[in-house]
Coordinates of C-alpha atoms and ligand atoms in Angstrom, one line a residue:
Chain R
M539 CA -0.1 0.0 0.0
A540 CA 1.2 3.5 -0.7
A541 CA 1.9 5.8 2.1
L542 CA -0.8 8.4 2.2
L543 CA 0.6 10.3 5.1
E544 CA 4.3 10.4 6.1
V545 CA 5.7 12.0 9.3
R546 CA 9.5 12.4 8.9
N547 CA 11.8 13.4 11.8
L548 CA 9.1 15.5 13.3
S549 CA 9.9 17.8 16.2
K550 CA 7.9 20.3 18.1
R551 CA 8.6 22.8 20.8
F552 CA 6.3 25.6 21.7
A553 CA 7.4 29.3 21.3
S554 CA 8.5 31.1 24.5
R555 CA 6.2 33.5 26.1
A556 CA 7.7 36.7 27.7
G557 CA 9.6 35.8 30.9
R558 CA 9.6 32.2 30.3
E559 CA 11.9 29.7 29.0
P560 CA 11.0 28.3 25.6
S561 CA 9.1 25.0 26.1
P562 CA 11.2 21.8 26.1
W563 CA 11.0 19.5 23.1
I564 CA 7.6 17.9 23.2
I565 CA 8.2 15.7 20.1
R566 CA 11.6 14.8 19.0
D567 CA 12.5 12.9 15.8
L568 CA 9.3 11.2 15.3
S569 CA 8.8 9.2 12.1
F570 CA 6.0 6.9 10.9
S571 CA 3.8 6.6 8.0
V572 CA 0.2 5.7 7.4
A573 CA -1.1 3.8 4.4
D574 CA -4.3 4.6 2.3
G575 CA -7.2 2.8 4.1
E576 CA -5.2 1.9 7.2
F577 CA -6.5 1.9 10.7
L578 CA -3.6 3.2 12.9
T579 CA -3.9 3.5 16.7
I580 CA -1.5 5.5 18.8
V581 CA -1.0 4.9 22.5
G582 CA 1.3 6.8 24.8
P583 CA 1.5 8.4 28.2
S584 CA -0.6 11.4 29.1
G585 CA 1.1 14.7 28.2
G586 CA 3.3 12.9 25.7
G587 CA 2.4 15.0 22.8
K588 CA -0.2 13.0 21.1
T589 CA -2.8 15.8 20.6
T590 CA 0.1 18.1 19.6
L591 CA 1.0 15.5 16.9
L592 CA -2.7 15.4 15.6
N593 CA -2.8 19.2 15.6
M594 CA 0.1 19.3 13.3
I595 CA -1.2 16.6 10.9
A596 CA -4.5 18.5 10.7
Q597 CA -2.6 21.7 10.1
I598 CA -4.0 23.7 12.9
D599 CA -0.4 24.0 14.3
T600 CA 3.1 24.1 12.8
A601 CA 6.0 21.7 13.3
S602 CA 9.3 23.1 14.7
G603 CA 11.3 20.6 12.6
G604 CA 11.0 17.7 10.3
E605 CA 8.2 17.2 7.8
I606 CA 4.7 16.1 7.4
V607 CA 3.8 14.9 3.9
F608 CA 0.3 14.3 2.9
Q609 CA -0.5 13.0 -0.6
S610 CA 3.1 14.0 -1.6
K611 CA 2.6 17.5 -0.4
S612 CA 4.6 18.9 2.6
A613 CA 2.9 21.0 5.2
P614 CA 4.3 24.5 5.6
L615 CA 6.8 25.1 8.3
G616 CA 6.9 28.0 10.6
D617 CA 4.3 30.4 9.5
K618 CA 0.9 29.5 11.0
T619 CA -1.1 31.8 8.6
S620 CA -0.1 29.6 5.6
L621 CA -1.7 26.5 7.2
K622 CA -4.8 25.0 5.7
P623 CA -6.7 23.5 8.6
G624 CA -8.2 20.2 7.5
L625 CA -6.6 20.5 4.0
N626 CA -9.9 21.3 2.2
C627 CA -11.8 18.9 4.3
Q628 CA -9.6 16.0 3.2
I629 CA -8.7 15.4 6.9
G630 CA -11.4 15.2 9.5
Y631 CA -10.5 15.7 13.1
V632 CA -12.4 14.5 16.2
T633 CA -10.7 16.6 18.8
Q634 CA -10.1 15.6 22.4
E635 CA -12.5 18.4 23.6
D636 CA -15.9 18.3 21.8
N637 CA -15.7 21.9 20.6
L638 CA -19.4 22.0 19.9
L639 CA -21.1 25.3 19.2
P640 CA -23.0 26.2 22.4
W641 CA -25.6 28.2 20.4
R642 CA -26.5 25.2 18.1
T643 CA -28.5 22.3 19.0
C644 CA -27.1 18.7 18.7
L645 CA -28.5 18.3 15.3
E646 CA -27.5 21.8 14.1
N647 CA -24.0 21.1 15.2
V648 CA -23.9 17.8 13.2
L649 CA -25.3 19.6 10.2
F650 CA -22.7 22.4 10.5
P651 CA -20.0 21.0 8.3
L652 CA -22.6 20.0 5.6
M653 CA -24.0 23.6 5.8
A654 CA -20.5 25.1 5.5
Q655 CA -19.6 22.9 2.5
G656 CA -22.9 23.7 0.8
R657 CA -23.9 20.0 0.8
L658 CA -27.1 20.3 2.9
N659 CA -29.9 18.3 1.1
D660 CA -32.4 15.6 1.9
E661 CA -30.0 12.9 1.3
T662 CA -27.3 14.3 3.6
R663 CA -29.9 15.1 6.2
A664 CA -31.1 11.6 6.2
H665 CA -27.5 10.4 6.5
A666 CA -27.0 12.6 9.6
Q667 CA -30.2 11.3 11.1
S668 CA -29.1 7.7 10.6
L669 CA -25.7 8.5 12.3
I670 CA -27.6 10.1 15.2
R671 CA -29.5 7.0 15.6
A672 CA -26.4 4.8 15.3
V673 CA -24.7 6.5 18.3
G674 CA -27.9 6.6 20.4
L675 CA -28.6 10.4 20.2
E676 CA -32.2 9.9 18.9
G677 CA -34.6 12.2 20.8
W678 CA -31.8 14.6 21.7
E679 CA -31.5 16.4 18.5
K680 CA -33.2 19.6 19.7
H681 CA -31.0 19.8 22.9
Y682 CA -28.2 22.4 23.3
P683 CA -24.7 21.1 24.2
H684 CA -25.2 22.2 27.8
E685 CA -28.2 20.1 28.2
L686 CA -26.2 16.9 27.0
S687 CA -23.9 14.7 29.1
G688 CA -20.2 14.6 28.4
G689 CA -20.5 11.3 26.6
M690 CA -23.4 12.6 24.5
R691 CA -21.4 15.7 23.4
K692 CA -18.5 13.6 22.6
R693 CA -20.7 11.4 20.3
T694 CA -22.2 14.5 18.8
S695 CA -18.7 15.8 17.9
L696 CA -17.8 12.3 16.5
I697 CA -20.7 12.2 14.0
R698 CA -20.2 15.8 13.1
T699 CA -17.0 14.6 11.5
L700 CA -18.3 11.3 10.1
V701 CA -21.3 13.1 8.5
Y702 CA -19.2 14.8 5.8
D703 CA -17.2 11.7 5.1
P704 CA -13.5 12.9 4.9
P705 CA -11.1 10.4 3.5
V706 CA -8.8 10.7 6.5
I707 CA -10.1 11.0 10.1
L708 CA -8.0 11.8 13.1
M709 CA -9.6 10.8 16.4
D710 CA -8.3 12.0 19.8
E711 CA -9.7 9.7 22.5
P712 CA -13.1 9.8 21.0
F713 CA -14.5 7.2 23.4
G714 CA -12.9 8.5 26.5
A715 CA -16.0 9.8 28.3
V716 CA -18.5 6.9 27.7
D717 CA -19.3 3.9 29.8
A718 CA -17.8 0.5 29.0
Q719 CA -21.0 -0.8 27.3
T720 CA -21.5 2.2 25.0
R721 CA -17.8 2.2 24.4
V722 CA -17.9 -1.3 22.9
Q723 CA -21.0 -0.3 20.9
L724 CA -19.4 2.6 19.5
Q725 CA -16.2 0.7 18.7
E726 CA -18.3 -1.8 16.9
D727 CA -20.1 0.9 15.0
L728 CA -16.8 2.6 14.0
L729 CA -15.4 -0.7 12.8
R730 CA -18.6 -1.4 10.7
L731 CA -18.4 2.1 9.2
W732 CA -14.7 1.7 8.5
N733 CA -15.2 -1.7 6.8
L734 CA -17.9 -0.1 4.5
G735 CA -15.7 2.8 3.3
R736 CA -12.2 1.8 4.2
K737 CA -11.1 5.3 5.3
T738 CA -7.8 6.0 6.7
I739 CA -8.0 6.5 10.5
V740 CA -5.4 7.6 13.0
F741 CA -6.9 7.0 16.4
V742 CA -5.3 8.1 19.7
T743 CA -6.1 6.4 22.9
H744 CA -5.0 5.5 26.4
D745 CA -6.8 2.1 26.3
I746 CA -4.4 -0.6 25.1
T747 CA -7.4 -3.0 24.6
E748 CA -9.1 -0.5 22.3
A749 CA -5.8 0.2 20.5
I750 CA -5.5 -3.5 19.7
A751 CA -9.1 -4.3 19.0
L752 CA -9.5 -1.6 16.4
A753 CA -6.2 -1.3 14.5
D754 CA -4.3 -2.8 11.7
R755 CA -1.2 -1.4 13.4
T756 CA -0.5 0.2 16.8
L757 CA 2.2 2.8 17.5
V758 CA 3.5 3.2 20.9
L759 CA 5.0 6.7 21.8
T760 CA 7.5 7.4 24.5
R761 CA 7.4 9.9 27.2
Q762 CA 8.3 13.5 26.4
P763 CA 10.0 14.2 24.2
S764 CA 8.1 11.6 22.3
S765 CA 9.3 9.4 19.6
V766 CA 8.3 5.9 18.5
A767 CA 8.8 3.3 21.3
G768 CA 7.4 0.4 19.4
E769 CA 5.2 -0.7 16.5
H770 CA 2.9 -3.6 16.3
I771 CA 1.1 -5.1 13.4
I772 CA -2.2 -6.5 14.5
T773 CA -3.2 -9.5 12.4
I774 CA -6.2 -10.6 14.3
P775 CA -8.6 -11.4 11.4
R776 CA -11.5 -9.2 10.6
P777 CA -14.5 -8.8 11.1
R778 CA -13.5 -8.8 14.8
D779 CA -15.8 -9.4 17.7
I780 CA -14.8 -6.8 20.2
R781 CA -16.5 -8.5 23.1
D782 CA -14.6 -11.7 22.5
I783 CA -11.2 -10.3 21.5
L784 CA -9.9 -10.3 25.1
T785 CA -9.5 -14.1 24.8
H786 CA -7.8 -14.2 21.5
P787 CA -4.3 -15.7 21.9
E788 CA -2.7 -13.0 19.8
F789 CA -4.4 -10.4 21.7
V790 CA -3.0 -11.6 25.1
D791 CA 0.4 -11.6 23.7
L792 CA 0.1 -8.1 22.0
Y793 CA -1.4 -6.7 25.3
R794 CA 1.6 -7.9 27.3
R795 CA 4.1 -6.5 24.9
I796 CA 2.5 -3.1 24.4
R797 CA 2.0 -2.7 28.1
A798 CA 5.7 -3.2 28.7
Q799 CA 6.4 -0.4 26.2
V800 CA 4.0 2.2 27.6
Q801 CA 5.9 3.6 30.5
Chain N
M325 CA -42.9 4.0 52.3
T326 CA -44.2 7.2 53.5
T327 CA -40.8 8.9 53.8
P328 CA -40.0 9.1 50.1
T329 CA -43.4 10.4 49.3
L330 CA -43.1 13.0 52.0
S331 CA -39.7 14.2 51.0
G332 CA -41.0 14.1 47.4
Q333 CA -43.8 16.5 48.4
A334 CA -41.5 18.7 50.2
A335 CA -39.2 18.8 47.2
G336 CA -42.1 19.6 45.0
A337 CA -43.2 22.4 47.4
A338 CA -39.7 23.7 47.5
A339 CA -39.5 23.8 43.8
L340 CA -42.8 25.5 43.7
L341 CA -41.5 28.1 46.1
R342 CA -38.3 28.7 44.1
G343 CA -39.5 28.6 40.5
G344 CA -43.2 28.1 40.5
P345 CA -46.1 30.5 40.9
L346 CA -45.7 30.7 44.7
G347 CA -42.0 31.6 44.2
L348 CA -43.0 34.4 41.9
L349 CA -45.6 35.5 44.5
A350 CA -42.9 35.4 47.3
R351 CA -40.5 37.4 45.2
K352 CA -43.2 40.0 44.3
R353 CA -44.1 40.2 47.9
D354 CA -40.5 40.9 48.9
Q355 CA -40.1 43.5 46.2
L356 CA -43.3 45.2 47.5
L357 CA -42.0 45.1 51.0
V358 CA -38.8 47.0 49.9
L359 CA -40.9 49.5 48.0
V360 CA -43.1 50.2 51.1
V361 CA -40.0 50.6 53.3
L362 CA -38.5 53.0 50.8
L363 CA -41.7 55.0 50.6
A364 CA -41.9 55.1 54.4
I365 CA -38.4 56.5 54.6
W366 CA -39.2 59.2 51.8
Q367 CA -42.4 60.2 53.8
G368 CA -40.4 60.3 57.0
L369 CA -37.7 62.5 55.5
S370 CA -40.2 64.9 54.0
I371 CA -41.9 65.2 57.4
L372 CA -38.5 65.7 59.1
L373 CA -37.0 68.1 56.7
G374 CA -40.1 69.9 55.5
E375 CA -42.0 69.6 52.2
Y376 CA -40.1 72.5 50.8
W377 CA -36.9 70.3 50.6
I378 CA -38.4 66.8 50.0
G379 CA -41.8 66.5 48.4
T380 CA -44.1 64.0 49.8
P381 CA -44.8 60.8 48.0
W382 CA -48.6 61.5 47.8
G383 CA -48.0 65.1 46.5
T384 CA -45.6 63.6 43.9
V385 CA -48.2 61.1 42.7
R386 CA -50.8 63.8 42.4
R387 CA -48.4 66.0 40.4
L388 CA -47.6 62.9 38.3
V389 CA -51.3 62.3 37.6
S390 CA -52.0 65.8 36.7
G391 CA -48.8 66.1 34.7
I392 CA -49.9 63.0 32.5
A393 CA -53.4 64.4 32.4
D394 CA -52.5 67.7 30.9
G395 CA -50.1 66.1 28.5
E396 CA -47.1 68.3 29.7
L397 CA -45.1 65.3 31.2
L398 CA -45.7 63.0 28.2
Q399 CA -44.7 65.6 25.8
H400 CA -41.3 66.3 27.5
A401 CA -40.8 62.6 28.2
S402 CA -41.3 61.6 24.6
Y403 CA -38.8 64.3 23.5
T404 CA -36.2 62.8 25.8
V405 CA -37.0 59.2 24.8
A406 CA -36.7 60.2 21.1
E407 CA -33.3 61.5 21.7
A408 CA -32.2 58.5 23.8
I409 CA -33.4 56.1 21.1
I410 CA -31.8 57.8 18.1
G411 CA -28.6 58.3 20.1
F412 CA -28.6 54.8 21.2
L413 CA -29.0 53.4 17.7
V414 CA -26.6 55.8 16.0
G415 CA -23.9 55.1 18.6
G416 CA -24.7 51.4 19.3
I417 CA -25.0 50.0 15.9
P418 CA -21.6 51.1 14.5
A419 CA -20.1 50.3 17.8
A420 CA -21.2 46.7 17.6
A421 CA -20.2 46.5 13.9
L422 CA -16.8 48.1 14.1
P423 CA -14.9 45.3 16.0
F424 CA -16.1 42.7 13.4
V425 CA -14.7 44.9 10.5
L426 CA -11.4 45.3 12.6
R427 CA -11.0 41.6 13.4
R428 CA -9.0 41.0 10.3
L429 CA -7.0 44.2 10.9
P430 CA -5.1 43.9 14.2
M431 CA -2.8 46.7 13.2
V432 CA -5.6 49.2 12.8
T433 CA -7.1 48.0 16.1
A434 CA -3.8 48.6 17.9
I435 CA -3.5 52.0 16.3
I436 CA -6.9 53.3 17.2
D437 CA -6.8 51.7 20.7
P438 CA -5.5 54.6 22.6
I439 CA -8.1 56.9 21.0
M440 CA -10.8 54.4 22.0
V441 CA -9.6 54.2 25.6
G442 CA -9.3 58.0 25.7
G443 CA -12.9 58.3 24.4
Y444 CA -14.2 55.7 26.9
G445 CA -12.6 57.3 29.8
S446 CA -13.3 61.0 29.0
P447 CA -15.8 62.7 31.2
K448 CA -18.9 62.9 29.1
L449 CA -20.5 65.6 31.3
A450 CA -17.5 67.9 30.6
L451 CA -18.1 67.4 26.8
A452 CA -21.7 68.5 27.0
P453 CA -21.0 72.3 26.7
L454 CA -18.6 71.6 23.7
F455 CA -21.4 69.8 21.9
I456 CA -23.9 72.5 22.5
L457 CA -21.4 74.9 21.2
W458 CA -20.9 72.9 18.1
F459 CA -24.4 71.7 17.5
G460 CA -26.6 74.2 19.1
I461 CA -29.2 73.7 21.7
G462 CA -31.5 71.6 19.5
I463 CA -31.8 67.8 19.4
E464 CA -28.4 67.4 17.5
S465 CA -26.3 68.3 20.5
K466 CA -28.2 65.8 22.8
I467 CA -27.8 63.1 20.2
A468 CA -24.1 63.8 19.8
L469 CA -23.6 63.4 23.5
I470 CA -25.5 60.1 23.7
V471 CA -23.7 58.8 20.7
F472 CA -20.5 59.7 22.3
T473 CA -21.5 57.9 25.5
V474 CA -23.0 54.8 24.0
F475 CA -20.4 54.2 21.3
F476 CA -17.4 53.4 23.6
I477 CA -19.3 51.2 25.9
V478 CA -20.7 49.0 23.2
Y479 CA -17.4 49.0 21.2
F480 CA -15.4 47.7 24.2
S481 CA -17.8 45.0 25.1
T482 CA -18.2 43.7 21.5
L483 CA -14.4 43.7 21.3
A484 CA -14.2 41.7 24.5
G485 CA -16.8 39.3 23.1
I486 CA -14.8 38.7 20.0
R487 CA -11.6 38.3 22.0
A488 CA -13.2 35.9 24.5
L489 CA -14.2 33.4 21.8
D490 CA -12.5 30.0 22.0
P491 CA -10.1 29.9 19.0
K492 CA -10.7 26.0 18.9
L493 CA -14.3 26.7 17.7
V494 CA -12.9 28.8 14.8
Q495 CA -10.4 26.0 14.0
M496 CA -13.2 23.4 14.1
A497 CA -15.1 25.6 11.6
Q498 CA -12.1 26.0 9.3
M499 CA -11.6 22.2 9.3
S500 CA -15.3 21.7 8.5
G501 CA -14.8 23.8 5.4
A502 CA -16.3 27.1 6.6
S503 CA -15.4 30.2 4.6
E504 CA -14.3 33.4 6.3
S505 CA -17.8 34.9 6.0
D506 CA -19.3 31.6 7.4
I507 CA -17.0 31.9 10.4
A508 CA -17.9 35.5 10.9
R509 CA -21.6 34.9 10.7
H510 CA -21.9 31.4 12.4
I511 CA -19.1 31.5 14.9
I512 CA -17.9 35.0 15.8
F513 CA -21.1 36.7 15.9
P514 CA -23.3 34.3 17.9
G515 CA -20.2 34.0 20.3
A516 CA -20.2 37.8 20.8
V517 CA -23.9 38.3 21.2
P518 CA -24.0 37.9 25.0
H519 CA -21.3 40.5 25.2
I520 CA -22.9 42.9 22.8
F521 CA -26.0 42.7 25.0
A522 CA -24.1 43.2 28.1
G523 CA -22.8 46.4 26.4
L524 CA -26.3 47.5 25.3
R525 CA -27.7 46.8 28.8
I526 CA -25.1 49.1 30.4
A527 CA -25.3 51.8 27.6
M528 CA -29.1 51.9 27.6
P529 CA -29.6 53.8 31.0
Y530 CA -26.6 55.9 30.1
S531 CA -28.3 57.1 26.9
I532 CA -31.2 58.3 28.8
G533 CA -29.1 59.8 31.5
A534 CA -27.0 61.7 28.9
A535 CA -30.1 63.0 27.3
V536 CA -31.3 64.4 30.6
V537 CA -27.9 65.9 31.4
A538 CA -27.7 67.7 28.0
E539 CA -31.1 69.0 28.4
L540 CA -30.2 70.3 31.9
I541 CA -27.4 72.3 30.5
S542 CA -29.3 73.8 27.6
A543 CA -32.6 73.1 26.1
N544 CA -36.2 74.1 25.8
R545 CA -37.8 70.7 26.0
G546 CA -37.3 67.4 27.5
L547 CA -37.2 65.9 31.0
G548 CA -33.8 67.6 31.8
Y549 CA -35.2 71.0 30.9
M550 CA -38.2 70.3 33.2
I551 CA -35.9 69.5 36.0
Q552 CA -33.9 72.6 35.4
L553 CA -36.9 74.9 35.1
R554 CA -38.5 73.5 38.3
S555 CA -35.3 73.9 40.3
M556 CA -35.2 77.5 39.4
N557 CA -38.8 77.7 40.7
F558 CA -37.8 75.8 44.0
D559 CA -40.4 73.2 43.0
T560 CA -38.9 70.1 44.7
T561 CA -42.0 68.0 44.1
G562 CA -41.9 68.8 40.4
I563 CA -38.3 67.7 40.2
F564 CA -39.4 64.5 41.9
V565 CA -42.1 64.0 39.2
A566 CA -39.5 64.4 36.4
L567 CA -37.0 62.0 38.2
A568 CA -39.8 59.5 38.6
A569 CA -40.5 59.6 34.9
V570 CA -36.8 59.0 34.2
C571 CA -36.8 56.0 36.4
F572 CA -39.8 54.7 34.8
I573 CA -38.4 55.1 31.3
V574 CA -35.2 53.2 32.3
A575 CA -37.2 50.5 33.8
V576 CA -39.2 49.9 30.6
A577 CA -36.2 50.1 28.4
N578 CA -34.4 47.5 30.7
W579 CA -37.5 45.3 30.3
I580 CA -37.4 45.5 26.6
V581 CA -33.6 44.6 26.5
N582 CA -34.4 41.7 28.7
I583 CA -37.0 40.3 26.4
V584 CA -35.0 40.7 23.3
E585 CA -31.9 39.2 25.0
R586 CA -34.0 36.1 26.3
H587 CA -35.2 35.4 22.9
L588 CA -31.8 35.7 21.2
L589 CA -29.9 33.7 24.0
L590 CA -32.2 30.7 24.5
W591 CA -29.2 28.5 24.0
R592 CA -27.6 29.7 27.2
P593 CA -27.7 27.7 30.4
P594 CA -29.4 29.7 33.2
A595 CA -26.5 31.4 35.2
D596 CA -28.1 30.7 38.6
V597 CA -31.4 30.5 40.4
T598 CA -31.6 34.2 41.1
A599 CA -30.8 35.0 37.4
Q600 CA -33.9 32.9 36.3
K601 CA -36.5 35.2 34.8
E602 CA -40.1 34.7 35.7
Ligands
ATP1378 N1 0.0 25.6 23.4 C1 0.9 25.1 24.2 N2 2.0 25.7 24.7 C2 2.9 25.2 25.5 N3 2.9 23.9 25.8 C3 1.9 23.1 25.4 C4 0.9 23.6 24.5 N4 0.0 22.6 24.1 C5 0.5 21.5 24.7 N5 1.6 21.8 25.4 C6 2.4 20.9 26.1 O1 2.8 19.8 25.3 C7 2.8 18.5 26.0 C8 2.0 17.5 25.2 O2 0.6 18.0 25.2 P1 -0.5 17.1 24.5 O3 -1.8 17.7 24.8 O4 -0.1 16.8 23.1 O5 -0.4 15.7 25.2 P2 -1.3 14.4 25.0 O6 -0.3 13.4 24.7 O7 -2.4 14.7 24.1 O8 -1.9 14.2 26.5 P3 -3.3 13.5 26.9 O9 -3.2 12.0 26.6 O10 -3.3 13.8 28.4 O11 -4.3 14.2 26.2 C9 2.3 18.9 27.4 O12 3.5 18.9 28.3 C10 1.8 20.3 27.3 O13 2.1 21.0 28.6
MG1379 MG1 -4.3 14.8 24.3

């Protein structure tokens, strides 16, 4: 498979603020690539720079060194104003915080990208409605974000990205704020959707089980400054039954190896 | 078995007291109580110091009624209200629009900032004679003073609203394919509306106050003129009548701002129990 996205010797440190030391290196010499249609999961310690990495891939932040190449084009270095957030809707990003618009209802938030892209019609509306049903938000469409629970807001922000069908999706702990039952349900839904469309997904999580269950490949990052600590190809056959995966012999072995690498 | 029912009833009663019709009644009763106490103090003071210095409440009400009946009060009040409305709009609308225009021009914003701060801080009362000199004693000088007062209040609160917006929401919109104008319309503006309203809410009584002050200095109509004239005639009760009219106008204007705001900001969570409107 051809590499769709390549991260080469990426480094990042934040600019200094007046009266402060410049930040230490958050990411140092990080390299990996993502193939077209691949499901990549990334695990790493908290504060390790995973969100920072996704921000740079989505072009809402610049790298301090190295290169990010998407479809053979390098992201601009240094100058924030020349960035193209989302690269013309080719990269969707489910951020760690839900970033819902507080003055729009659940449904209006989900429809926002379609409206912005001028793609709002009966067909896309029906699609949005089916996604709302799939994540169990039916009946809450007219509620404002402050009237939804943390997990419901998270699900709203998830389908706000799915609804416009970007070819690449970055997800930053999208299932962090939901209970175990719903989480498995959402994981299964995500795998089903991915199987249908075979998008490229880069999925950040703290949960090693989730990382293995979903992925074609798992990347383990080190502590700050983060680089690649290990890479694991997951060959557990698909379609997978997430509820039963815990007992799969390959899973047990992978879990042990990844746990040892995550400090 | 009985305990949960009882506590349930108690909770229901408490809820009724807080937010229901009973709560409304309780709050109205307390407001009435405060009013009665204030009236008693007023009456007491007028007895203590003499009617010459402080007109009695009853005398004020009688004059108020007769003032309304012969149309004199309404005529002056409507003049003042007209000034305030025109000044409020002429000052408030550009002040709310300007920060949106300047959003893409940080250089210009920085350059005009000292001027804006100066305008905001300058004593408006001291400017009134200047405006009268420039624009005469007609309606123009009053409107100029109101515009000057309202503009800076609304400008700075709108600016604060734009600056308080979470940049992550803008990034989200950009990633979703929103154009600059989409972002201005669907992200920046709705995000700034609460701040714009906070500015309008503060500016509104100021616009009425500025109208009265300008009339006090020089005019031949309006509530300020009425106060000026009556003070020259040592007519304390008459002054009280004019002041009561000013208070009433401010209360009505505030009520209107409340209603408009409530309709525009339905999406906001209620801040706390006391902020809940009946
Ligand atoms: N804008 C910023 N300015 C300075 N430092 C920052 C900034 N954003 C993040 N950092 C620092 O970068 C480091 C990595 O942050 P990041 O949010 O990428 O971690 P993370 O791996 O996503 O953590 P978590 O799993 O808890 O979400 C942290 O030490 C944080 O303090
Ligand atoms: Mg993070």
